[in-house]
Short mmCIF file of C-alpha atoms (C1' of nucleotides) in Angstrom, two decimals:
data_model
loop_
_atom_site.label_atom_id
_atom_site.label_comp_id
_atom_site.label_asym_id
_atom_site.label_seq_id
_atom_site.Cartn_x
_atom_site.Cartn_y
_atom_site.Cartn_z
CA UNK A 306 0.07 -0.15 -0.52
CA UNK A 307 1.28 3.76 -0.97
CA UNK A 308 2.17 6.07 1.64
CA UNK A 309 1.16 8.77 2.00
CA UNK A 310 1.59 12.23 3.60
CA UNK A 311 -0.42 11.83 7.03
CA UNK A 312 1.18 8.64 7.53
CA UNK A 313 3.92 10.61 7.26
CA UNK A 314 3.24 13.40 9.85
CA UNK A 315 2.42 10.84 12.14
CA UNK A 316 6.26 8.76 12.26
CA UNK A 317 7.33 12.34 12.44
CA UNK A 318 6.09 12.90 15.25
CA UNK A 319 5.75 9.96 16.58
CA UNK A 320 9.97 10.42 15.96
CA UNK A 321 10.32 13.38 17.61
CA UNK A 322 7.82 12.33 20.83
CA UNK A 323 10.61 9.21 21.42
CA UNK A 324 14.30 11.16 20.49
CA UNK A 325 14.14 14.79 19.98
CA UNK A 326 14.49 17.53 16.98
CA UNK A 327 18.01 15.38 16.16
CA UNK A 328 16.92 12.37 15.72
CA UNK A 329 13.80 13.61 12.50
CA UNK A 330 15.78 13.29 9.45
CA UNK A 331 14.56 12.48 6.95
CA UNK A 332 16.34 9.89 5.97
CA UNK A 333 16.33 8.21 9.65
CA UNK A 334 12.03 9.04 8.55
CA UNK A 335 13.15 7.44 5.86
CA UNK A 336 14.58 3.97 7.78
CA UNK A 337 11.24 3.71 9.49
CA UNK A 338 8.81 3.91 6.93
CA UNK A 339 10.41 1.35 5.52
CA UNK A 340 11.73 3.90 2.52
CA UNK A 341 14.36 5.70 -0.02
CA UNK A 342 14.57 8.82 1.55
CA UNK A 343 13.09 10.34 -1.76
CA UNK A 344 10.55 8.82 -1.43
CA UNK A 345 8.99 11.50 0.86
CA UNK A 346 9.26 14.02 -0.86
CA UNK A 347 6.70 12.98 -2.98
CA UNK A 348 4.61 13.71 0.06
CA UNK A 349 6.47 16.86 1.57
CA UNK A 350 7.86 19.41 -0.64
CA UNK A 351 10.50 20.00 1.91
CA UNK A 352 11.84 19.07 5.72
CA UNK A 353 9.97 23.20 6.90
CA UNK A 354 7.06 21.54 5.17
CA UNK A 355 7.61 18.39 7.73
CA UNK A 356 8.03 20.10 10.64
CA UNK A 357 5.13 22.77 10.22
CA UNK A 358 2.53 19.37 9.48
CA UNK A 359 3.98 17.97 12.77
CA UNK A 360 2.75 21.79 14.79
CA UNK A 361 0.07 21.28 13.26
CA UNK A 362 -0.54 17.34 14.66
CA UNK A 363 1.52 18.44 18.13
CA UNK A 364 -1.90 22.06 17.97
CA UNK A 365 -4.31 19.67 16.66
CA UNK A 366 -4.65 17.83 20.64
CA UNK A 367 -4.95 20.94 22.17
CA UNK A 368 -9.84 21.95 23.06
CA UNK A 369 -11.05 24.33 20.96
CA UNK A 370 -10.36 28.20 23.12
CA UNK A 371 -12.59 29.20 25.75
CA UNK A 372 -15.36 30.81 23.88
CA UNK A 373 -16.73 32.80 26.10
CA UNK A 374 -15.54 37.13 27.54
CA UNK A 375 -11.75 37.36 27.20
CA UNK A 376 -10.21 36.47 30.99
CA UNK A 377 -6.87 36.62 32.14
CA UNK A 378 -8.75 33.54 33.53
CA UNK A 379 -9.05 32.06 30.47
CA UNK A 380 -6.20 33.08 28.68
CA UNK A 381 -4.27 31.23 31.43
CA UNK A 382 -6.45 28.39 30.90
CA UNK A 383 -4.71 28.10 27.33
CA UNK A 384 -1.45 28.20 28.29
CA UNK A 385 -1.39 25.74 30.10
CA UNK A 386 -2.89 23.14 27.90
CA UNK A 387 -0.97 24.57 25.44
CA UNK A 388 1.64 23.90 27.81
CA UNK A 389 0.54 20.88 28.49
CA UNK A 390 0.69 19.68 24.90
CA UNK A 391 4.11 20.88 24.53
CA UNK A 392 6.11 19.97 27.58
CA UNK A 393 6.29 16.10 26.98
CA UNK A 394 7.56 16.59 23.05
CA UNK A 395 11.57 16.74 22.67
CA UNK A 396 12.58 20.42 21.31
CA UNK A 397 8.42 20.82 20.71
CA UNK A 398 9.26 24.81 21.41
CA UNK A 399 12.09 24.87 18.46
CA UNK A 400 9.08 23.29 16.03
CA UNK A 401 6.78 25.76 16.68
CA UNK A 402 9.18 28.44 16.45
CA UNK A 403 10.02 26.65 13.00
CA UNK A 404 6.50 26.63 12.13
CA UNK A 405 6.30 30.48 13.50
CA UNK A 406 8.87 31.71 10.69
CA UNK A 407 7.61 29.56 8.25
CA UNK A 408 3.90 29.41 8.25
CA UNK A 409 2.45 31.70 11.50
CA UNK A 410 -1.60 30.87 10.68
CA UNK A 411 -0.64 27.29 11.17
CA UNK A 412 0.53 27.37 14.92
CA UNK A 413 -3.58 27.75 16.21
CA UNK A 414 -2.59 28.73 19.47
CA UNK A 415 -1.84 31.86 17.98
CA UNK A 416 -5.49 32.70 16.20
CA UNK A 417 -6.77 31.40 20.43
CA UNK A 418 -4.35 34.22 22.17
CA UNK A 419 -5.73 37.03 19.75
CA UNK A 420 -9.28 36.62 20.85
CA UNK A 421 -8.00 36.86 24.02
CA UNK A 422 -6.37 39.51 24.18
CA UNK A 423 -6.94 42.22 26.82
CA UNK A 424 -9.49 44.80 26.89
CA UNK A 425 -6.85 47.23 27.07
CA UNK A 426 -4.46 46.01 24.09
CA UNK A 427 -7.14 47.90 22.54
CA UNK A 428 -8.88 47.19 19.09
CA UNK A 429 -6.16 47.89 16.96
CA UNK A 430 -5.05 43.92 14.60
CA UNK A 431 -1.57 44.75 15.04
CA UNK A 432 -1.37 45.47 19.07
CA UNK A 433 -4.14 42.22 19.96
CA UNK A 434 -1.70 39.75 17.38
CA UNK A 435 1.48 41.23 18.80
CA UNK A 436 0.09 40.64 22.15
CA UNK A 437 -0.44 36.73 21.33
CA UNK A 438 3.22 36.35 19.86
CA UNK A 439 3.92 37.32 23.33
CA UNK A 440 1.87 35.02 25.62
CA UNK A 441 3.01 32.44 23.10
CA UNK A 442 6.99 34.00 23.55
CA UNK A 443 6.09 33.74 27.40
CA UNK A 444 5.08 29.56 26.95
CA UNK A 445 7.62 28.87 24.20
CA UNK A 446 10.18 30.26 26.65
CA UNK A 447 9.44 28.58 29.37
CA UNK A 448 8.83 25.29 26.99
CA UNK A 449 11.59 25.04 26.82
CA UNK A 450 13.77 26.23 29.85
CA UNK A 451 11.85 22.90 31.31
CA UNK A 452 13.29 20.86 29.22
CA UNK A 453 16.84 21.87 29.38
CA UNK A 454 16.45 21.80 33.40
CA UNK A 455 15.34 18.50 32.35
CA UNK A 456 18.44 17.54 30.18
CA UNK A 457 20.59 19.48 33.29
CA UNK A 458 19.28 16.86 35.88
CA UNK A 459 19.02 13.82 34.24
CA UNK A 460 22.36 13.93 32.93
CA UNK A 461 23.21 13.96 36.68
CA UNK A 462 20.96 11.55 37.48
CA UNK A 463 19.37 13.70 39.90
CA UNK A 464 15.65 14.24 40.47
CA UNK A 465 12.73 15.72 37.13
CA UNK A 466 11.83 18.98 37.79
CA UNK A 467 8.02 18.16 38.37
CA UNK A 468 6.32 19.78 35.37
CA UNK A 469 3.50 21.08 38.03
CA UNK A 470 6.75 24.05 38.64
CA UNK A 471 6.28 24.30 35.53
CA UNK A 472 2.62 24.93 34.74
CA UNK A 473 2.83 27.12 38.23
CA UNK A 474 5.18 30.01 35.79
CA UNK A 475 2.83 29.37 32.77
CA UNK A 476 0.35 30.80 35.13
CA UNK A 477 1.66 33.37 36.93
CA UNK A 478 3.40 34.67 33.16
CA UNK A 479 0.31 34.60 31.84
CA UNK A 480 -1.70 36.29 34.07
CA UNK A 481 1.46 39.40 34.37
CA UNK A 482 1.08 39.51 30.43
CA UNK A 483 -2.49 39.57 30.28
CA UNK A 484 -4.02 41.35 33.71
CA UNK A 485 -6.18 44.37 32.21
CA UNK B 403 51.08 33.77 13.43
CA UNK B 404 48.91 31.13 15.10
CA UNK B 405 45.32 31.77 14.71
CA UNK B 406 43.68 32.23 18.45
CA UNK B 407 39.74 32.05 19.81
CA UNK B 408 39.40 35.52 19.90
CA UNK B 409 40.14 35.10 16.20
CA UNK B 410 38.07 32.80 15.51
CA UNK B 411 35.24 33.57 18.14
CA UNK B 412 35.31 37.81 15.31
CA UNK B 413 35.11 35.94 12.46
CA UNK B 414 32.17 33.48 12.91
CA UNK B 415 30.55 36.56 14.11
CA UNK B 416 31.24 38.26 11.33
CA UNK B 417 29.97 35.39 9.18
CA UNK B 418 26.87 35.18 11.48
CA UNK B 419 26.33 39.42 10.95
CA UNK B 420 26.35 38.97 7.14
CA UNK B 421 25.12 35.51 6.33
CA UNK B 422 23.38 34.61 8.54
CA UNK B 423 23.69 30.74 11.01
CA UNK B 424 22.68 28.63 7.75
CA UNK B 425 26.15 30.03 6.65
CA UNK B 426 27.69 29.92 9.98
CA UNK B 427 29.18 26.37 9.52
CA UNK B 428 33.13 25.11 10.66
CA UNK B 429 34.03 24.31 7.39
CA UNK B 430 33.24 27.82 6.39
CA UNK B 431 34.11 29.43 9.32
CA UNK B 432 37.93 27.06 8.93
CA UNK B 433 38.29 28.36 5.36
CA UNK B 434 37.60 32.20 6.45
CA UNK B 435 40.08 31.34 8.75
CA UNK B 436 42.26 29.75 5.93
CA UNK B 437 42.78 26.61 7.38
CA UNK B 438 41.22 23.16 7.91
CA UNK B 439 38.27 22.44 10.27
CA UNK B 440 39.70 20.14 12.37
CA UNK B 441 42.31 22.98 13.39
CA UNK B 442 39.19 24.80 14.68
CA UNK B 443 39.52 21.85 17.01
CA UNK B 444 41.83 23.83 18.91
CA UNK B 445 40.96 26.84 19.44
CA UNK B 446 36.87 25.97 20.57
CA UNK B 447 35.48 22.62 22.24
CA UNK B 448 32.21 22.61 20.18
CA UNK B 449 30.22 24.74 18.25
CA UNK B 450 28.00 25.27 20.58
CA UNK B 451 31.06 27.01 22.66
CA UNK B 452 31.50 28.96 19.50
CA UNK B 453 27.68 30.29 19.83
CA UNK B 454 27.84 31.37 23.10
CA UNK B 455 30.98 32.49 22.70
CA UNK B 456 29.29 34.63 20.22
CA UNK B 457 27.12 34.90 22.05
CA UNK B 458 28.78 36.46 24.81
CA UNK B 459 30.03 38.36 21.47
CA UNK B 460 27.23 40.54 20.59
CA UNK B 461 26.19 41.32 24.31
CA UNK B 462 29.53 43.08 24.93
CA UNK B 463 28.86 45.92 22.85
CA UNK B 464 25.77 46.14 25.57
CA UNK B 465 26.23 49.27 27.33
CA UNK B 466 26.42 48.34 31.53
CA UNK B 467 22.85 47.47 32.79
CA UNK B 468 20.77 51.16 34.84
CA UNK B 469 22.23 51.37 38.47
CA UNK B 470 19.20 53.05 39.54
CA UNK B 471 15.88 52.63 41.43
CA UNK B 472 14.34 49.73 39.10
CA UNK B 473 11.68 51.63 36.91
CA UNK B 474 9.29 50.34 34.13
CA UNK B 475 10.91 52.44 32.03
CA UNK B 476 14.65 51.18 32.66
CA UNK B 477 13.42 47.97 31.63
CA UNK B 478 12.77 49.00 28.15
CA UNK B 479 15.80 51.10 27.96
CA UNK B 480 17.42 48.03 29.09
CA UNK B 481 15.01 46.30 26.43
CA UNK B 482 15.15 48.33 23.52
CA UNK B 483 18.97 47.96 23.72
CA UNK B 484 19.25 44.75 23.53
CA UNK B 485 16.74 45.31 20.55
CA UNK B 486 19.37 46.85 19.00
CA UNK B 487 21.92 45.36 19.40
CA UNK B 488 20.63 41.46 18.24
CA UNK B 489 18.58 42.77 15.20
CA UNK B 490 20.95 43.76 12.88
CA UNK B 491 22.32 40.26 13.28
CA UNK B 492 20.13 37.54 11.17
CA UNK B 493 19.51 35.32 13.05
CA UNK B 494 20.53 36.60 16.32
CA UNK B 495 17.46 35.11 18.20
CA UNK B 496 18.13 31.67 17.69
CA UNK B 497 21.93 32.21 18.48
CA UNK B 498 21.10 33.12 21.80
CA UNK B 499 18.57 30.68 22.99
CA UNK B 500 21.27 28.02 21.65
CA UNK B 501 23.76 29.39 24.77
CA UNK B 502 19.98 30.00 26.99
CA UNK B 503 20.24 26.49 27.50
CA UNK B 504 23.49 25.54 26.82
CA UNK B 505 25.37 28.39 29.22
CA UNK B 506 22.58 30.87 30.70
CA UNK B 507 24.87 32.03 32.62
CA UNK B 508 27.23 34.02 29.33
CA UNK B 509 23.22 35.94 28.67
CA UNK B 510 24.77 38.43 30.59
CA UNK B 511 21.31 40.26 29.45
CA UNK B 512 19.04 37.58 31.98
CA UNK B 513 21.75 39.08 34.50
CA UNK B 514 20.72 42.07 34.20
CA UNK B 515 16.54 41.88 33.99
CA UNK B 516 17.16 39.86 37.18
CA UNK B 517 17.86 43.46 39.12
CA UNK B 518 15.46 45.07 37.36
CA UNK B 519 12.29 43.24 38.45
CA UNK B 520 9.37 44.70 40.26
CA UNK B 521 8.97 45.29 43.00
CA UNK B 522 5.50 42.89 42.72
CA UNK B 523 7.55 40.05 41.85
CA UNK B 524 9.00 39.35 45.21
CA UNK B 525 12.40 38.74 46.83
CA UNK B 526 12.15 35.24 45.33
CA UNK B 527 15.07 33.87 43.33
CA UNK B 528 13.27 31.52 41.05
CA UNK B 529 10.50 34.58 40.83
CA UNK B 530 12.38 37.13 40.04
CA UNK B 531 14.28 35.17 37.54
CA UNK B 532 12.06 33.19 35.83
CA UNK B 533 10.31 37.47 34.65
CA UNK B 534 13.86 37.97 33.68
CA UNK B 535 12.70 34.61 31.14
CA UNK B 536 10.67 36.54 30.78
CA UNK B 537 11.38 39.51 29.08
CA UNK B 538 14.35 38.30 27.42
CA UNK B 539 11.84 35.63 25.71
CA UNK B 540 9.62 39.15 24.16
CA UNK B 541 12.34 40.75 22.89
CA UNK B 542 13.95 36.87 21.78
CA UNK B 543 10.31 37.37 19.87
CA UNK B 544 10.51 40.47 18.67
CA UNK B 545 13.86 40.50 17.29
CA UNK B 546 12.62 36.59 15.10
CA UNK B 547 9.39 37.65 14.64
CA UNK B 548 11.24 40.68 12.80
CA UNK B 549 14.13 39.46 11.54
CA UNK B 550 11.21 37.21 9.14
CA UNK B 551 8.69 39.78 7.55
CA UNK B 552 12.25 41.23 6.82
CA UNK B 553 12.93 38.07 4.93
CA UNK B 554 9.07 38.46 2.97
CA UNK B 555 9.67 41.45 3.07
CA UNK B 556 12.74 41.00 0.59
CA UNK B 557 11.77 37.68 -1.18
CA UNK B 558 8.68 40.18 -2.19
CA UNK B 559 11.19 42.84 -2.86
CA UNK B 560 8.36 44.17 -1.30
CA UNK B 561 10.17 47.54 1.06
CA UNK B 562 11.77 46.40 4.92
CA UNK B 563 10.23 47.00 7.69
CA UNK B 564 11.46 49.84 9.62
CA UNK B 565 13.47 48.78 13.25
CA UNK B 566 11.02 51.42 14.87
CA UNK B 567 9.21 48.88 14.84
CA UNK B 568 10.64 47.06 16.93
CA UNK B 569 11.33 49.21 19.38
CA UNK B 570 8.01 50.18 19.46
CA UNK B 571 7.02 47.43 20.06
CA UNK B 572 9.80 45.41 22.44
CA UNK B 573 8.66 48.94 24.18
CA UNK B 574 4.87 48.57 24.46
CA UNK B 575 5.82 44.36 25.51
CA UNK B 576 8.12 45.33 28.61
CA UNK B 577 5.60 48.26 30.18
CA UNK B 578 3.21 45.46 29.93
CA UNK B 579 5.17 42.86 32.23
CA UNK B 580 6.90 45.23 34.31
CA UNK B 581 4.41 47.02 35.33
CA UNK B 582 3.53 46.93 38.43
"C1'" DA C 326 0.51 7.98 -9.21
"C1'" DC C 327 4.31 6.55 -6.82
"C1'" DC C 328 8.87 4.85 -5.46
"C1'" DT C 329 14.34 3.35 -6.33
"C1'" DG C 330 18.97 3.62 -7.94
"C1'" DA C 331 22.32 7.21 -7.18
"C1'" DA C 332 24.67 11.40 -7.42
"C1'" DC C 333 25.35 16.52 -5.35
"C1'" DA C 334 26.97 18.97 -2.58
"C1'" DC C 335 27.70 19.74 2.02
"C1'" DC C 336 27.54 18.79 7.70
"C1'" DG C 337 30.18 18.23 12.84
"C1'" DT C 338 34.09 15.96 14.73
"C1'" DT C 339 38.21 12.95 15.76
"C1'" DC C 340 42.27 11.60 16.12
"C1'" DA C 341 47.28 10.28 14.09
"C1'" DA C 342 50.89 12.46 12.32
"C1'" DG C 343 53.83 15.94 10.56
"C1'" DT C 344 56.01 20.64 12.85
"C1'" DA D 757 51.02 24.35 21.56
"C1'" DC D 758 48.89 23.82 16.93
"C1'" DC D 759 47.90 22.64 12.05
"C1'" DT D 760 47.42 18.62 8.26
"C1'" DG D 761 44.83 15.63 6.17
"C1'" DA D 762 42.66 12.16 5.82
"C1'" DA D 763 38.91 9.91 7.05
"C1'" DC D 764 34.13 8.58 9.83
"C1'" DA D 765 29.46 9.16 10.12
"C1'" DC D 766 26.58 11.98 8.42
"C1'" DC D 767 22.44 15.95 6.49
"C1'" DG D 768 18.62 17.39 2.40
"C1'" DT D 769 17.49 17.35 -1.86
"C1'" DT D 770 17.25 16.31 -6.95
"C1'" DC D 771 15.93 13.23 -10.52
"C1'" DA D 772 16.37 10.25 -14.44
"C1'" DA D 773 14.34 5.74 -14.67
"C1'" DG D 774 11.92 2.00 -13.01
"C1'" DT D 775 6.83 0.28 -12.44
#
DNA sequence: ACCTGAACACCGTTCAAGT
DNA sequence: ACCTGAACACCGTTCAAGT
């Protein structure tokens, strides 16, 4: 049976989840799919396209953004859900940043945060977009930092930092960022 | 005359400035220095070590952090200076993020921001550290985003986005982030 | 339509051997 | 002390040719 794009993306996402971005190479991906490297380029235009698709896969698991009023609490919840989706995936923040540079509209979390911009930000589209990007940057920074702590702790065979710490930190950051 | 580490770092920084991170390879760097690739490893332990040193070089140009009280204005000024140092350097944010993951104490901007944490953050060391990291994430996000806009504008041969826009954006973000 | 085989033009890093 | 030469083990991407 022929390979499909979604199978390629699924396997890529699995490699990322299990081994991180350093192991997510086109050649390794091809090997796991039992196919020659060149075959991937029938389903994917290049590696960036693949990483954007992987980002979409990571974000697809997120619940729909809250539809109510743009409260601080709603922002915090959205950020915590994003964090929960990304934290267990090694190098997830870097992958999302590639998508952000290459196809920002694929990063649905951005649109979600835009809806949640507090009143004080005003109606200006750019101001709201920048506010959303700031919220995302704060979450991605927390993800990178926490995964780095984890890397160091494991190298020293110390106990892992708890995900709850990253969660509390994101909550605090978004509370500060969202308050009117 | 023998090569020195600082010559290696200087040339690496120049390549980054002129051509970006994609062209900053050990082989290319060796070529520009008129030396074999292996020679670099006498002066630098690996590429990450090099990128940390390049980050230090980029940040060395920054003025000393303001010594006065931790006002919002001082935070904004610090952020604007950091932005001014990084904005003209392609992929500067990615390079700083590597240093941040690998040797955070080399990112002096982090210590600078820590001093500037507003009173409301409190005396807790971790809280202040996270606040500083948030400030840095906001600036780095603005750098990445602006350089990305620039890339797109140049690809479409549209006029470049003005650095002043990035500056205004960083000011707004840090005002929001720093207010007590 | 979808994939193979094979190549092209690269990478970072190591290390015996030279000076 | 510092560097060369040469290798090792990889990369992403392209493309004629096959089925």
